[in-house]
Short mmCIF file of C-alpha atoms and ligand atoms in Angstrom, two decimals:
data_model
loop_
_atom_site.label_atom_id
_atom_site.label_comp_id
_atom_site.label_asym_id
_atom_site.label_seq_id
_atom_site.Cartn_x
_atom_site.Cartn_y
_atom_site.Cartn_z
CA UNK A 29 23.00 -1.28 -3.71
CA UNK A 30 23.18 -2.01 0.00
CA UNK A 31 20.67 -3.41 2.76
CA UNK A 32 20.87 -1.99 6.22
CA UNK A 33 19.86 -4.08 8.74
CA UNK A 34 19.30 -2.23 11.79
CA UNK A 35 18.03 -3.61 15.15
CA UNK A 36 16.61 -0.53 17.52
CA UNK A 37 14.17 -0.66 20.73
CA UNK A 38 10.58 -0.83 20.05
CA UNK A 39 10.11 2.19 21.95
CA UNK A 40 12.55 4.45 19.11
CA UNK A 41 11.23 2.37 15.94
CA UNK A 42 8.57 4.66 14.66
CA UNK A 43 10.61 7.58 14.95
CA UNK A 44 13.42 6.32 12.83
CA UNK A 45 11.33 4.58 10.36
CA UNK A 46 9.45 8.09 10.18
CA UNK A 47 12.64 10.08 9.82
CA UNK A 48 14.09 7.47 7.19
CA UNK A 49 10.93 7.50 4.98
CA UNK A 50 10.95 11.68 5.17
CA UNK A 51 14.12 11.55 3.59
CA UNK A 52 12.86 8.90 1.46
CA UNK A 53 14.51 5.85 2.33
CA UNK A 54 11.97 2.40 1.89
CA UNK A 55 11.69 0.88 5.07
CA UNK A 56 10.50 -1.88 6.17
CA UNK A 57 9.73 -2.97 9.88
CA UNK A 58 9.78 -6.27 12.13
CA UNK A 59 8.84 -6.95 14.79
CA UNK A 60 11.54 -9.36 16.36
CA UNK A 61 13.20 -10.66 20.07
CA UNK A 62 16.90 -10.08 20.86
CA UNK A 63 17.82 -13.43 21.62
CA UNK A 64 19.86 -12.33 25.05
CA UNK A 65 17.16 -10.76 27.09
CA UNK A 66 14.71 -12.24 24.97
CA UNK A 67 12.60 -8.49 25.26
CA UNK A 68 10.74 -7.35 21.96
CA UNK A 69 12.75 -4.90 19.75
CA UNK A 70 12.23 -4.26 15.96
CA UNK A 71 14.58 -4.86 12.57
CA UNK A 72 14.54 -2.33 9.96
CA UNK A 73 15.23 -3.50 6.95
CA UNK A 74 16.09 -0.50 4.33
CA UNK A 75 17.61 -1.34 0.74
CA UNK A 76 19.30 1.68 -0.85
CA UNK A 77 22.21 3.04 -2.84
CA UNK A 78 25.56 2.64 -1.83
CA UNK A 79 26.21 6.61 -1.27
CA UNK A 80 23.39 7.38 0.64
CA UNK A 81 24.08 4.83 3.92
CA UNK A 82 26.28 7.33 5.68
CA UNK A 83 23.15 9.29 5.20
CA UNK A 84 20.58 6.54 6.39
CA UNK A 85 23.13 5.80 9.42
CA UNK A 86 22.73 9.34 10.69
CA UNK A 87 19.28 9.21 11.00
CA UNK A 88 19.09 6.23 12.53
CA UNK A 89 21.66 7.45 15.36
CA UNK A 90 19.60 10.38 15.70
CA UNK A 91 16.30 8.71 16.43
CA UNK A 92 17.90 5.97 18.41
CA UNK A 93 20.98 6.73 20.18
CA UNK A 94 21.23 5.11 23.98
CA UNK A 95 20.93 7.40 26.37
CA UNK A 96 19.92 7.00 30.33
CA UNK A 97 16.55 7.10 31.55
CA UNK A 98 15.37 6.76 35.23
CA UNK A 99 12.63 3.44 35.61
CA UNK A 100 10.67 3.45 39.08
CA UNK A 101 11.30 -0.39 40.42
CA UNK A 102 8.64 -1.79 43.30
CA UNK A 103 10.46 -3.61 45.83
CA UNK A 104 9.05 -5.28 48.88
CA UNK A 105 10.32 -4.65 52.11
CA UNK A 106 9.27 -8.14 53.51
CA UNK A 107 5.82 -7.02 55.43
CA UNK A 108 3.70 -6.11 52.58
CA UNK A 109 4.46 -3.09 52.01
CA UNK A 110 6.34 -1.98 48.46
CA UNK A 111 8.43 1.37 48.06
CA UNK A 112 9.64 2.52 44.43
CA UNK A 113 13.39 3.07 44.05
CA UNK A 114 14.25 4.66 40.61
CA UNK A 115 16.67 2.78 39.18
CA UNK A 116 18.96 3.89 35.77
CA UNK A 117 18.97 2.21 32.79
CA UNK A 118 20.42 2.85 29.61
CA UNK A 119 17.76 2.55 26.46
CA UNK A 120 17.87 2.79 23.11
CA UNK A 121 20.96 2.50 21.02
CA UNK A 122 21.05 0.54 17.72
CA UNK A 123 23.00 -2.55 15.87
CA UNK A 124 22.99 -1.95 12.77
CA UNK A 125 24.52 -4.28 9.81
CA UNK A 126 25.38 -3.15 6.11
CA UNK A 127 25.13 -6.28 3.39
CA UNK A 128 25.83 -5.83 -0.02
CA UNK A 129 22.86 -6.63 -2.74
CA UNK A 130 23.69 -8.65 -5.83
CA UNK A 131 20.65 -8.03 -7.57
CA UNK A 132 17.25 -6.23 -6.63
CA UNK A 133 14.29 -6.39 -8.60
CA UNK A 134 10.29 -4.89 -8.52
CA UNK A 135 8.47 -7.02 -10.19
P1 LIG B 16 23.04 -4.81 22.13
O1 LIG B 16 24.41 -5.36 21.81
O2 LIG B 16 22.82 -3.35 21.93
O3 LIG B 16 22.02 -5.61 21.21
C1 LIG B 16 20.66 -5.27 21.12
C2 LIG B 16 19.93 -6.29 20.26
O4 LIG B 16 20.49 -6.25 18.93
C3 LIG B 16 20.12 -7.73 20.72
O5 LIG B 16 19.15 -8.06 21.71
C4 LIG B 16 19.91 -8.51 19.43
O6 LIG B 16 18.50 -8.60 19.13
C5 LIG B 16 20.53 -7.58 18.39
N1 LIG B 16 21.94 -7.90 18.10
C6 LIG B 16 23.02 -7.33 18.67
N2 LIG B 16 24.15 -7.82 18.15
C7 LIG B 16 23.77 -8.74 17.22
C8 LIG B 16 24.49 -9.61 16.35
N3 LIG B 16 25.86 -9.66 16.30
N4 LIG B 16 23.78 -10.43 15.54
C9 LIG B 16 22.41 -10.41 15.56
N5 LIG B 16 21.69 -9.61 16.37
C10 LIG B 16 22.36 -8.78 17.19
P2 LIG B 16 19.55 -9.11 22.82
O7 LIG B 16 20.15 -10.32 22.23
O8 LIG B 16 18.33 -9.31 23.68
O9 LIG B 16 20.70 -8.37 23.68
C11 LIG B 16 20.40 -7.26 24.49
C12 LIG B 16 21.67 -6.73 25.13
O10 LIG B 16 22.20 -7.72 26.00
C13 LIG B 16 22.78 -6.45 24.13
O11 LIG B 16 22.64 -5.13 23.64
C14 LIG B 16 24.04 -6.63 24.97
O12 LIG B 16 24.30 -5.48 25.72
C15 LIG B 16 23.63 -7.74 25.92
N6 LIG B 16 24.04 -9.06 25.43
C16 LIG B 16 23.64 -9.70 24.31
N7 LIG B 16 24.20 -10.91 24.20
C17 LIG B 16 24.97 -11.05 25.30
C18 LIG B 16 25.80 -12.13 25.78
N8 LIG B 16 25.93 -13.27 25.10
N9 LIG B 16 26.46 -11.91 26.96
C19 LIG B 16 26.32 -10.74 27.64
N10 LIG B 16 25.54 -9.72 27.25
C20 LIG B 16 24.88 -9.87 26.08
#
């Protein structure tokens, strides 16, 4: 048995928790705070057999891989007046950790 720990953006978090629990994987969800930017993302935590991770791995890159997306950014031009300049960013992506289980029990 393995736990996959993966951190994703907030923004892709319901899709792969959605596409992990249609192949039925458990999940569950936190809400959490990288500790760099200090910005909201969220932890999936998903315990499952050892040969279906590739499996659960593949779905998560599907729902969550980093990609560019154009932001509009206000700037001021020093009299009071703001212009937007789109600016790229890269979003999404996923860290994603794989930890052995000793022992997992219902009770
Ligand atoms: P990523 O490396 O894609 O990490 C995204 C989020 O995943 C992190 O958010 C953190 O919550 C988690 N994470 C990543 N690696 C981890 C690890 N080894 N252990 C535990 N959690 C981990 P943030 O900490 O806010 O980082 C956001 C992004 O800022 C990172 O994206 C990375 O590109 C950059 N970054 C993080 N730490 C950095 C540092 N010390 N110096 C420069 N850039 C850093």
């Amino acid at each position: 048995m393995k736990m996959i720990v993966a951190i994703v953006s907030r923004d892709d978090s319901l899709k792969v928790a959605r596409g992990l629990t249609k192949e039925n994987f458990s999940v569950t969800r936190l809400a959490t705070t990288g500790g760099f930017l200090m910005a909201g993302n969220t932890t999936l935590l998903i315990g499952t057999d050892d040969e279906k991770v590739p499996a659960a791995i593949e779905i998560i890159r599907t729902h969550s891989q980093a990609r560019k997306e154009m932001l509009s950014s206000t700037v001021s031009n020093g009299v009071g007046m703001f212009s937007s300049t789109p600016v790229e960013v890269i979003v999404g992506g996923a860290t994603v950790f794989v930890l052995n289980i000793e022992q997992f029990e219902k009770l």
